[in-house]
XYZ file of C-alpha atoms in Angstrom:
561
model
C -0.020 -0.101 -0.028
C 1.307 3.400 -1.771
C 2.487 5.645 1.736
C 4.715 8.365 0.632
C 2.493 11.233 0.532
C -0.946 12.893 2.331
C -4.083 11.953 0.509
C -5.689 14.462 -1.253
C -2.823 16.957 -0.583
C -0.625 18.438 -2.876
C 2.940 18.337 -3.223
C 4.823 18.274 0.700
C 6.289 22.361 1.236
C 9.360 21.850 2.039
C 9.901 22.792 5.984
C 12.795 25.306 6.885
C 15.419 24.103 9.226
C 17.406 26.800 11.386
C 20.364 28.960 9.717
C 18.107 29.009 5.928
C 16.946 32.286 4.818
C 13.372 31.411 5.037
C 13.289 30.225 8.356
C 12.497 32.793 11.154
C 12.402 31.706 14.995
C 9.420 33.806 16.192
C 7.050 31.814 14.511
C 7.108 29.391 16.082
C 7.793 31.427 19.810
C 4.595 33.800 21.006
C 2.089 34.164 18.078
C -0.591 32.065 19.178
C 0.533 28.302 18.160
C 1.471 25.777 20.715
C 4.847 27.358 21.609
C 2.516 29.462 23.896
C 1.962 26.963 26.508
C -0.768 28.570 28.109
C -2.787 29.179 25.086
C -5.725 26.513 24.450
C -4.281 25.123 21.086
C -2.631 26.001 17.875
C -5.068 28.542 17.524
C -5.400 29.997 20.872
C -5.990 33.779 20.746
C -2.958 36.192 22.885
C -4.130 36.790 26.257
C -2.839 40.423 28.161
C -0.052 40.722 30.792
C 1.477 42.731 28.219
C 2.097 40.838 24.913
C 0.054 43.155 23.360
C 0.170 46.770 24.167
C 0.240 48.310 27.939
C 4.244 47.687 27.550
C 4.331 45.035 25.012
C 8.116 44.977 25.043
C 7.834 40.716 25.401
C 6.829 40.373 22.338
C 11.026 40.480 21.186
C 12.424 42.350 24.350
C 15.422 40.505 26.256
C 13.086 39.213 28.717
C 9.956 37.534 27.111
C 11.943 35.094 25.179
C 13.868 32.975 27.736
C 10.485 32.586 29.553
C 9.057 31.743 26.302
C 11.797 28.844 24.993
C 11.275 26.968 28.252
C 6.977 27.444 27.895
C 8.127 25.332 24.375
C 10.287 22.819 26.104
C 8.132 22.067 29.168
C 4.659 21.811 26.448
C 7.126 19.417 23.869
C 8.470 17.662 27.076
C 4.585 16.779 28.072
C 3.098 15.928 24.641
C 6.062 13.519 24.260
C 5.124 11.619 27.376
C 1.351 11.581 26.473
C 1.136 10.117 22.794
C 2.474 6.885 22.804
C 2.806 4.315 19.851
C 3.149 0.897 19.006
C 6.995 -0.370 18.350
C 8.505 2.264 21.248
C 6.149 5.902 21.532
C 6.719 9.367 19.547
C 5.307 12.215 20.590
C 4.690 15.642 17.858
C 5.846 19.405 17.599
C 2.931 20.700 16.321
C 4.584 23.104 14.361
C 2.223 23.847 11.423
C 4.724 23.594 8.698
C 4.664 19.516 9.909
C 0.916 19.330 8.805
C 2.079 18.206 5.515
C 4.636 15.398 6.859
C 1.611 13.480 8.493
C 0.465 11.088 6.238
C -3.486 9.835 6.569
C -4.826 6.921 5.997
C -8.813 5.856 6.466
C -9.542 5.298 9.611
C -12.104 1.462 8.900
C -11.657 -0.268 5.966
C -13.898 -2.968 6.866
C -17.517 -3.813 6.254
C -19.714 -0.842 8.011
C -22.339 -3.592 9.066
C -18.988 -5.075 11.433
C -18.087 -1.583 13.085
C -18.801 -1.533 16.671
C -21.063 0.795 18.429
C -19.931 4.448 19.235
C -19.057 4.644 23.302
C -21.604 6.013 24.948
C -21.382 9.163 26.815
C -21.606 8.773 31.233
C -23.970 11.123 32.888
C -21.888 14.178 32.714
C -21.903 13.887 28.702
C -18.334 12.612 28.567
C -17.398 10.074 26.055
C -13.829 7.411 26.113
C -11.338 7.303 23.980
C -9.895 4.473 22.271
C -6.648 4.821 20.262
C -4.915 2.548 18.158
C -1.195 2.392 18.412
C 0.235 0.214 15.519
C 3.838 -0.652 15.029
C 5.301 -1.223 11.548
C 7.867 -3.704 10.352
C 8.355 -1.595 7.368
C 11.696 -1.415 5.539
C 10.329 0.258 2.834
C 13.168 2.254 2.813
C 17.243 2.424 3.414
C 17.112 3.603 6.813
C 14.053 1.037 8.076
C 15.893 -1.144 5.844
C 18.942 -0.673 8.011
C 17.706 -0.754 11.276
C 15.337 -3.707 10.236
C 17.637 -6.055 8.647
C 16.231 -8.793 6.675
C 17.252 -7.234 3.258
C 15.384 -10.025 1.162
C 11.916 -8.504 2.468
C 12.826 -4.884 1.673
C 9.759 -3.632 0.052
C 7.496 -6.262 1.101
C 4.332 -6.097 2.896
C 4.321 -4.796 6.229
C 3.826 -6.133 9.334
C 1.418 -5.421 12.282
C 3.697 -6.598 14.919
C 3.078 -4.235 17.360
C -0.584 -3.497 18.173
C -2.066 -2.124 21.210
C -4.821 -0.502 21.941
C -4.857 2.819 24.418
C -8.726 3.281 26.166
C -8.740 6.811 27.804
C -11.024 6.733 30.693
C -14.567 9.362 29.532
C -13.656 11.197 32.501
C -9.503 10.939 31.631
C -9.058 10.000 35.239
C -7.255 6.475 34.311
C -5.550 5.535 30.813
C -5.417 1.328 29.962
C -3.237 0.053 26.842
C -4.120 -3.907 26.321
C -0.916 -5.061 23.329
C -2.059 -8.534 21.351
C 0.510 -10.020 20.599
C 1.963 -10.497 16.605
C 0.798 -14.002 16.517
C -2.377 -13.974 17.668
C -5.229 -16.132 15.761
C -8.194 -14.783 14.585
C -10.234 -13.968 11.666
C -9.049 -10.879 9.423
C -12.437 -9.446 8.242
C -13.097 -8.163 5.123
C -11.409 -5.149 2.878
C -11.438 -3.412 0.748
C -7.733 -0.766 0.307
C -9.019 2.875 -0.325
C -5.854 3.105 -2.893
C -6.827 0.791 -5.023
C -10.299 -0.620 -4.265
C -8.625 -3.889 -4.121
C -10.811 -6.344 -1.631
C -8.974 -8.426 0.237
C -11.764 -11.247 1.432
C -12.308 -12.446 4.799
C -9.712 -15.062 5.577
C -10.993 -18.253 5.263
C -10.469 -19.590 9.283
C -7.881 -17.624 11.125
C -4.677 -15.963 10.780
C -1.952 -13.872 12.802
C -3.036 -10.757 13.731
C -0.061 -9.096 12.151
C -1.300 -9.906 8.542
C -4.023 -7.444 8.695
C -1.739 -4.349 8.076
C -0.820 -5.326 3.623
C -4.570 -6.202 3.419
C -5.396 -2.724 2.738
C -3.672 -0.552 5.098
C -4.253 0.394 9.177
C -7.643 0.942 8.130
C -7.870 -3.298 8.337
C -5.810 -3.643 11.302
C -8.267 -1.501 13.146
C -11.793 -3.454 11.482
C -9.998 -6.850 12.669
C -9.809 -5.429 16.425
C -13.341 -3.613 15.876
C -14.480 -7.334 15.302
C -12.615 -8.981 17.959
C -13.041 -6.713 20.701
C -16.547 -5.084 19.798
C -15.031 -1.815 20.962
C -15.702 1.190 18.957
C -11.814 2.938 17.750
C -12.168 6.703 17.719
C -8.142 6.920 15.766
C -5.056 4.977 15.265
C -1.534 5.803 14.859
C 1.249 3.612 12.852
C 5.063 4.141 13.623
C 7.998 2.223 11.918
C 11.512 1.844 12.776
C 13.069 5.466 11.873
C 10.566 7.342 13.852
C 11.709 4.807 16.863
C 15.465 5.912 16.724
C 14.577 9.462 16.851
C 12.465 9.400 19.447
C 14.631 7.921 21.877
C 17.905 9.896 20.381
C 15.656 13.128 20.920
C 14.280 12.310 24.792
C 18.358 11.692 25.625
C 17.750 7.667 26.769
C 14.861 6.017 28.499
C 15.709 4.108 31.934
C 15.017 -0.085 31.911
C 16.298 -2.872 33.778
C 17.342 -6.112 33.580
C 18.169 -8.924 36.231
C 20.739 -10.426 34.682
C 23.757 -9.583 31.820
C 22.251 -9.719 28.407
C 22.828 -10.496 24.520
C 20.467 -11.184 22.268
C 22.379 -13.427 20.138
C 22.258 -17.263 19.802
C 24.100 -19.530 17.707
C 22.320 -19.197 14.567
C 22.560 -15.359 14.892
C 19.027 -14.942 16.214
C 18.664 -12.012 17.933
C 18.021 -8.029 18.184
C 21.831 -7.480 19.362
C 20.794 -6.267 22.502
C 23.686 -6.018 24.682
C 23.116 -4.519 28.428
C 24.345 -5.199 31.824
C 22.700 -6.475 34.352
C 20.495 -3.435 36.235
C 19.110 0.212 34.545
C 20.570 1.518 31.837
C 19.364 4.651 29.696
C 18.959 3.385 26.369
C 18.107 5.520 23.011
C 18.844 5.588 19.447
C 19.245 1.883 17.546
C 20.091 0.294 21.881
C 15.840 1.766 22.845
C 14.766 -0.046 18.942
C 16.599 -3.089 19.803
C 15.030 -3.493 23.138
C 11.960 -3.542 21.913
C 12.521 -5.631 19.384
C 13.870 -8.277 21.564
C 12.472 -11.755 22.082
C 15.509 -13.675 21.948
C 16.706 -12.634 25.765
C 13.136 -12.198 27.809
C 12.018 -14.943 29.890
C 10.670 -17.618 27.616
C 11.662 -15.979 24.059
C 8.339 -14.777 22.886
C 6.611 -12.544 21.987
C 4.621 -11.928 24.650
C 7.915 -11.309 27.510
C 8.564 -8.919 24.413
C 5.385 -7.196 25.258
C 6.349 -6.684 28.880
C 9.978 -5.228 28.169
C 7.778 -2.262 25.997
C 5.242 -1.938 28.509
C 8.472 -1.435 30.887
C 10.287 0.917 28.171
C 6.821 3.087 27.510
C 5.902 3.730 31.275
C 9.749 5.201 31.964
C 9.242 7.041 28.809
C 6.172 8.919 30.014
C 7.509 9.271 33.901
C 10.999 10.735 32.485
C 9.276 13.634 30.363
C 6.752 14.086 33.332
C 8.965 14.935 35.721
C 11.642 16.237 33.581
C 11.696 18.061 30.191
C 15.067 16.277 28.923
C 14.577 18.369 25.805
C 16.395 21.485 25.729
C 18.378 22.114 22.061
C 15.409 23.854 20.105
C 17.515 21.904 17.273
C 16.675 18.946 18.113
C 13.439 19.491 18.910
C 13.087 20.366 15.204
C 14.977 16.995 13.706
C 12.259 15.356 16.352
C 9.310 17.154 14.455
C 10.793 16.498 11.415
C 11.782 12.700 11.298
C 8.241 11.733 13.793
C 6.126 13.064 11.285
C 7.817 11.757 8.623
C 7.316 8.245 10.561
C 3.430 9.141 11.422
C 0.363 8.040 9.559
C -2.736 8.589 11.196
C -6.463 8.199 10.477
C -7.818 11.161 8.544
C -9.494 12.791 10.969
C -6.448 13.427 13.208
C -4.071 14.413 10.110
C -3.935 18.047 11.065
C -1.559 19.239 14.310
C -4.353 20.874 15.877
C -6.356 18.018 15.888
C -3.163 15.838 17.346
C -2.534 19.307 20.147
C -6.126 18.702 20.687
C -6.128 15.251 21.499
C -2.689 15.415 23.383
C -4.400 17.869 26.119
C -6.556 15.052 26.665
C -4.274 12.357 27.157
C -1.900 14.207 29.335
C -4.788 15.333 32.015
C -4.978 11.381 33.141
C -2.201 11.327 35.783
C 0.820 8.331 35.798
C -0.396 6.232 38.597
C -3.787 6.472 36.353
C -1.952 4.058 33.542
C -2.161 0.594 33.173
C -0.172 -1.718 30.648
C -1.654 -5.086 30.306
C -1.385 -8.292 27.783
C -4.378 -9.732 26.317
C -4.384 -12.921 28.068
C -4.210 -16.264 25.503
C -4.346 -20.057 25.669
C -1.147 -20.785 22.885
C -2.209 -22.580 19.852
C 0.518 -24.708 18.713
C 3.514 -22.008 18.240
C 0.799 -19.553 18.257
C -1.635 -17.999 20.823
C -5.850 -17.494 20.630
C -7.825 -15.232 23.083
C -9.301 -16.448 25.950
C -12.683 -15.914 28.590
C -10.208 -13.534 30.360
C -9.165 -11.596 27.697
C -13.196 -11.774 26.683
C -13.334 -9.991 30.050
C -10.519 -7.899 29.592
C -12.264 -6.107 26.087
C -15.679 -6.024 28.657
C -13.879 -3.951 30.791
C -12.292 -1.517 28.157
C -15.342 -1.503 26.579
C -17.378 -0.607 29.306
C -15.209 2.256 30.758
C -13.790 0.360 33.793
C -10.678 1.299 35.319
C -7.799 -1.369 35.560
C -5.825 0.325 37.731
C -7.648 -1.224 41.186
C -9.382 1.834 42.095
C -12.783 1.814 41.091
C -13.538 -1.658 40.234
C -17.030 -1.290 40.181
C -17.575 2.063 38.777
C -19.024 2.323 35.405
C -18.096 5.711 33.823
C -20.561 4.785 30.692
C -24.325 4.552 30.961
C -26.735 2.343 29.404
C -29.211 4.073 28.010
C -32.209 3.493 25.997
C -31.520 3.331 21.876
C -33.091 5.886 19.772
C -34.804 3.552 17.136
C -38.240 2.986 17.558
C -39.277 -0.802 18.640
C -42.245 -2.458 16.684
C -44.628 -3.681 18.451
C -44.588 -6.976 20.568
C -45.767 -8.916 18.049
C -44.286 -8.083 15.327
C -40.367 -8.433 16.931
C -39.166 -11.483 15.491
C -36.995 -13.751 18.249
C -34.762 -16.876 18.241
C -34.347 -18.319 21.298
C -31.139 -20.489 22.117
C -29.641 -22.643 24.596
C -26.449 -21.466 25.536
C -26.317 -23.800 29.091
C -23.598 -25.711 28.759
C -20.710 -24.706 30.824
C -16.838 -26.626 30.816
C -18.883 -28.675 34.267
C -22.268 -29.207 33.136
C -24.546 -30.182 30.094
C -26.562 -28.234 28.459
C -29.839 -28.063 30.110
C -32.419 -29.847 28.250
C -35.700 -27.950 26.501
C -34.414 -24.327 27.893
C -34.650 -22.142 25.011
C -38.028 -23.873 23.899
C -39.044 -22.610 28.235
C -37.497 -18.986 27.269
C -39.230 -18.941 24.057
C -42.805 -19.520 25.774
C -41.748 -16.959 28.410
C -42.050 -14.378 25.402
C -44.938 -15.779 24.051
C -46.212 -15.585 26.921
C -45.833 -11.518 27.273
C -46.956 -11.019 23.952
C -43.839 -11.609 21.721
C -45.679 -14.375 19.297
C -43.066 -14.140 17.091
C -40.866 -15.772 19.106
C -38.800 -19.691 18.302
C -36.565 -22.187 19.555
C -33.102 -23.270 18.296
C -33.619 -27.329 18.837
C -29.572 -26.868 18.635
C -27.460 -25.898 21.304
C -26.209 -22.771 20.644
C -21.862 -22.261 21.974
C -21.317 -21.400 25.495
C -22.398 -18.333 27.398
C -21.410 -17.586 30.859
C -24.562 -14.782 30.426
C -27.087 -14.738 29.231
C -26.998 -12.243 26.150
C -29.843 -10.793 23.607
C -27.631 -10.159 20.527
C -29.106 -8.048 16.801
C -27.412 -7.290 13.469
C -27.716 -3.452 12.491
C -28.801 -0.420 14.791
C -32.223 -0.736 13.088
C -33.132 -3.758 15.084
C -31.685 -2.041 18.867
C -34.715 -0.618 20.356
C -36.590 -4.133 19.388
C -33.371 -6.074 20.956
C -33.916 -3.793 24.181
C -37.670 -4.541 24.340
C -37.411 -8.129 24.434
C -34.742 -7.648 27.382
C -37.013 -5.273 29.117
C -39.704 -7.922 29.542
C -37.339 -10.634 31.007
C -35.422 -7.896 33.297
C -32.365 -8.082 30.890
C -30.310 -5.446 31.793
C -29.352 -3.236 28.337
C -25.444 -3.761 28.793
C -26.762 -6.910 27.554
C -28.059 -5.793 24.477
C -25.141 -6.786 22.060
C -24.736 -5.463 18.039
C -23.017 -8.525 16.223
C -23.117 -9.176 13.195
C -22.800 -12.861 13.686
C -27.229 -12.982 13.871
C -29.367 -11.911 11.359
C -32.207 -11.084 13.818
C -33.337 -10.522 17.308
C -31.150 -13.663 19.147
C -31.702 -14.837 22.584
C -29.004 -16.738 24.088
C -30.181 -18.049 27.166
C -26.901 -18.255 29.217
C -24.767 -20.236 32.186
C -26.633 -17.753 34.704
C -30.553 -18.893 33.665
C -30.788 -22.623 33.824
C -33.465 -22.276 35.980
C -36.945 -20.457 36.437
C -38.704 -18.029 34.489
C -37.582 -14.622 36.369
C -33.774 -13.711 35.062
C -31.294 -12.596 38.081
C -28.933 -10.956 36.997
C -25.659 -12.130 38.559
C -23.190 -9.557 40.111
C -19.850 -8.608 37.414
C -16.578 -8.632 38.133
C -15.151 -5.726 37.010
C -11.637 -6.809 38.634
C -8.411 -7.523 36.196
C -7.919 -11.007 35.331
C -3.870 -12.023 36.301
C -3.726 -13.365 33.087
C -3.785 -9.705 31.612
C -0.384 -9.176 33.994
C -1.015 -5.781 34.804
C 1.657 -3.098 35.075
C 1.522 0.338 36.736
C 2.360 3.165 35.473
C 3.678 4.813 38.833
C 6.158 1.461 39.237
C 9.509 2.517 39.340
C 11.338 -0.865 40.075
C 9.811 -3.470 37.119
C 13.153 -5.145 35.820
C 13.038 -7.659 33.462
C 13.759 -11.535 33.847
C 16.389 -12.545 31.286
C 16.999 -16.568 29.687
C 19.654 -17.685 31.300
C 21.204 -18.968 27.649
C 21.339 -15.297 27.010
C 23.732 -14.006 29.494
C 27.455 -12.925 29.266
C 30.529 -12.016 31.877
């Protein structure tokens, strides 16, 4: 997929550099843009305090300029801290001349009917943010080839080797990051390349999730996540190898820890080449990329261990930049801005510096202690992995905006609101009732679908029918509907049985309103909703952003003395 130009824009203007005739330092210093620090964004109007008139010598006078420079540096450091990307993390300086550097792509290139429902607002009218962070292994430039190795793959189909869903709570008090292992087996939905119209049919059976990027672009990775998790994704950000290195160079290093000397290289030459001594080291540049790519040498040598190392790095980077504005050289800031924006691809609704700046303001509201890094719970399928029931639970917690930091396990930020879709009359609503009462320990309750069907008919739902087969086991009773025009009908069925609206789900796996009687309703005619367990699964291996003593365990086969 071509990613070399900005869709819908003309030729990129060349940005001026320090020392050139058209470079104007004052363009980025106190003229209403992000450099003003205490403004409201790139379009904010200057406030009082002598900037215009009334002793306004501070505009260009000797006393005002250094102060504004400090504001630039503090602002830049905060932005760098809170905008975290795939294989490492990146932040962006929002100078207007960088707009043309930012590559844009479609947010979701799957079928519209497969889209997850948009997140609902809480009682205060606030909505969560879900951003998919994608780290590409693209070797499409000489720089990326040099950093990524594997000469035979130059110009090949890129893989989404790092995928992280960043969820920001509606009230902006916490942030959750869920990593999905690159070799997770799942079904990739139908995707259409927005550049050439090529249609990639849904995969037959399950394939590795990292293949999604090569099926029309990042919008296919987004579509894959939405289909799996039923979480509506608002934006995506994608970065490549060179962006990782430029970020690490600019911030002067990120502290990481290993519990023994490590050299990531085996007898066959496999490994990232990372070589560190036991304890804490500040890694930057290529060494930072090695840390983030290391699989051989950490724990059991799997992609799961690599995700843990990435979480440690990202947390440390956020703490480093929030505590100390380490970027002190304007030249380095400009270099980072150029490299980072050239390495960045975002969705079209996020493709301007003004919108990125607005997003950064939302992200930096979250305190470090409110950041939780997790890995999708999984089970092994041969050498690959697949999501487990714990993964389903983790996705539900994110979808329902329940914090993963342990501070408010029973609090749900999003309200379960009635649909705006008008429901049909009870006797006109078709309902298929399925038996999902089977569990790992108990067989299905015979005739359960028919019992609940009779219950519905008695309540006036004359078109209710029972599926004679046994549905896939469901831990909780659920009502599914295929499209928005049936949401009202599904909620009406739920209300008649006392089933909470939170158990009414949109799903393309059904063709009409479908009630699956779960293991929580094996007997009786009155449904009693069970209390949700909103604790984070242990298998998610959560790491809090405020934890400063995290240290990677080194595989004994990769140590040195």
